[in-house]
């Protein structure tokens, strides 16, 4: 190269390089956008599955606890195998649920055990318990579960 000589670039080369750079940037942007969208969809799906799993555990716990509480009110002989089923539900909750939900469920189990140790209730005693609100030991649990769902942005069940 001689001194004083200028290099000239062909305009078609500049246009081709600009087009390639634009295509590369556009393609990269498309890949990143697709990846972010797919990641968000996977997270949403995982949260929905968690919600369904929790609701199913809570439903099973409520059904079994209700059955056992009724049995405890009417009989002073504990159904130990059913109590173990209730404890297994409680253990499943420990894996997925907040400490507040687990503590509330644990209080219900203790209430059921204490009720077995009390004398059986007569129908007038049950009516008095219903009038005073003492017959519903699951109310606090239900409210805690709802609060957890709202905190996790699940909202109430559909």
Coordinates of C-alpha atoms in Angstrom, one line a residue:
X1 CA 0.0 0.0 0.0
X2 CA 1.4 3.3 -0.9
X3 CA 1.3 6.3 1.3
X4 CA -1.5 8.7 0.5
X5 CA -3.6 6.0 -1.1
X6 CA -7.2 5.7 0.2
X7 CA -9.2 2.4 0.7
X8 CA -12.6 2.4 -0.7
X9 CA -15.4 0.1 0.5
X10 CA -17.9 -1.0 -1.9
X11 CA -21.5 0.1 -0.9
X12 CA -22.9 -3.3 -1.7
X13 CA -20.5 -4.9 0.9
X14 CA -21.7 -2.4 3.6
X15 CA -25.3 -3.1 2.7
X16 CA -24.8 -6.9 2.9
X17 CA -23.0 -6.6 6.3
X18 CA -25.8 -4.4 7.7
X19 CA -28.4 -6.9 6.5
X20 CA -26.5 -9.8 8.1
X21 CA -26.1 -8.0 11.4
X22 CA -29.8 -7.1 11.4
X23 CA -30.8 -10.6 10.7
X24 CA -28.5 -11.9 13.4
X25 CA -29.9 -9.4 16.0
X26 CA -33.4 -10.2 14.9
X27 CA -32.9 -13.9 15.2
X28 CA -31.3 -13.6 18.6
X29 CA -34.1 -11.4 19.8
X30 CA -36.6 -13.9 18.6
X31 CA -34.8 -16.8 20.3
X32 CA -34.5 -14.9 23.6
X33 CA -38.2 -13.9 23.5
X34 CA -39.3 -17.4 22.8
X35 CA -37.2 -18.7 25.7
X36 CA -38.6 -16.1 28.1
X37 CA -42.2 -16.9 27.0
X38 CA -41.6 -20.6 27.4
X39 CA -40.1 -20.1 30.8
X40 CA -43.0 -18.0 32.0
X41 CA -45.5 -20.6 30.7
X42 CA -43.7 -23.4 32.5
X43 CA -43.7 -21.4 35.7
X44 CA -47.4 -20.7 35.4
X45 CA -48.1 -24.3 34.7
X46 CA -46.0 -25.4 37.7
X47 CA -47.9 -22.9 40.0
X48 CA -51.2 -24.3 38.7
X49 CA -50.2 -27.8 39.5
X50 CA -49.0 -26.8 43.0
X51 CA -52.4 -25.2 43.6
X52 CA -54.3 -28.3 42.5
X53 CA -52.0 -30.6 44.6
X54 CA -52.6 -28.4 47.7
X55 CA -56.3 -28.2 47.1
X56 CA -56.5 -32.0 46.8
X57 CA -54.5 -32.5 50.0
X58 CA -56.7 -30.0 51.9
X59 CA -59.9 -31.6 50.6
X60 CA -58.8 -35.0 51.7
X61 CA -57.7 -33.7 55.1
X62 CA -61.0 -31.9 55.6
X63 CA -63.1 -34.9 54.7
X64 CA -61.1 -37.3 56.9
X65 CA -60.9 -34.8 59.8
X66 CA -64.7 -34.2 59.6
X67 CA -65.4 -37.9 59.6
X68 CA -63.1 -38.5 62.6
X69 CA -64.4 -35.5 64.6
X70 CA -68.0 -36.8 64.2
X71 CA -66.8 -40.2 65.3
X72 CA -65.0 -38.7 68.3
X73 CA -68.1 -36.8 69.3
X74 CA -70.2 -40.0 69.2
X75 CA -67.7 -42.6 70.5
X76 CA -64.8 -42.6 73.0
X77 CA -63.0 -45.4 71.2
X78 CA -60.5 -43.9 68.8
X79 CA -60.2 -45.1 65.2
X80 CA -56.4 -45.3 65.2
X81 CA -56.0 -46.4 61.6
X82 CA -58.0 -43.3 60.5
X83 CA -55.9 -41.1 62.7
X84 CA -52.8 -42.4 61.0
X85 CA -54.4 -41.5 57.6
X86 CA -55.0 -38.0 59.0
X87 CA -51.3 -37.8 60.1
X88 CA -50.2 -38.9 56.6
X89 CA -52.2 -36.0 55.1
X90 CA -50.6 -33.7 57.7
X91 CA -47.2 -35.0 56.6
X92 CA -48.0 -34.3 52.9
X93 CA -49.0 -30.8 53.9
X94 CA -45.6 -30.3 55.6
X95 CA -44.0 -30.8 52.2
X96 CA -46.1 -28.3 50.2
X97 CA -47.7 -25.9 52.7
X98 CA -46.8 -23.0 54.9
X99 CA -46.0 -23.5 58.6
X100 CA -49.3 -21.7 59.4
X101 CA -51.4 -24.2 57.4
X102 CA -49.5 -27.1 59.0
X103 CA -49.9 -25.7 62.5
X104 CA -53.6 -25.2 62.0
X105 CA -54.0 -28.8 60.7
X106 CA -52.0 -30.1 63.7
X107 CA -54.4 -28.3 66.1
X108 CA -57.3 -30.1 64.4
X109 CA -55.7 -33.5 64.9
X110 CA -55.0 -32.7 68.6
X111 CA -58.6 -31.5 69.0
X112 CA -59.9 -34.8 67.5
X113 CA -57.7 -36.8 69.9
X114 CA -58.8 -34.7 72.8
X115 CA -62.5 -35.2 71.8
X116 CA -62.0 -39.0 71.8
X117 CA -60.9 -38.7 75.4
X118 CA -64.1 -36.9 76.4
X119 CA -67.4 -38.6 77.0
X120 CA -69.7 -39.0 74.0
X121 CA -72.0 -36.0 73.3
X122 CA -75.7 -36.2 73.4
X123 CA -77.8 -34.5 70.7
X124 CA -78.7 -31.5 73.0
X125 CA -75.0 -31.0 73.7
X126 CA -74.3 -31.2 69.9
X127 CA -77.0 -28.5 69.3
X128 CA -75.4 -26.3 72.0
X129 CA -72.0 -26.8 70.4
X130 CA -73.5 -25.9 67.0
X131 CA -75.1 -22.7 68.4
X132 CA -71.9 -21.6 70.1
X133 CA -69.8 -22.4 67.0
X134 CA -67.7 -25.0 68.7
X135 CA -68.8 -27.8 66.4
X136 CA -66.7 -26.5 63.5
X137 CA -63.0 -27.1 64.4
X138 CA -62.1 -26.8 60.7
X139 CA -63.1 -23.2 60.3
X140 CA -59.7 -21.7 61.2
X141 CA -57.9 -24.3 58.9
X142 CA -60.2 -23.3 56.0
X143 CA -59.5 -19.6 56.5
X144 CA -55.7 -20.2 56.8
X145 CA -55.7 -22.2 53.5
X146 CA -57.7 -19.5 51.7
X147 CA -55.2 -16.8 53.0
X148 CA -52.3 -18.9 51.8
X149 CA -53.9 -19.3 48.3
X150 CA -54.4 -15.6 48.1
X151 CA -50.9 -14.9 49.3
X152 CA -49.5 -17.1 46.6
X153 CA -51.9 -15.4 44.1
X154 CA -53.8 -18.6 43.4
X155 CA -57.0 -16.9 44.4
X156 CA -60.0 -18.8 45.6
X157 CA -60.8 -22.2 44.0
X158 CA -62.8 -22.0 40.8

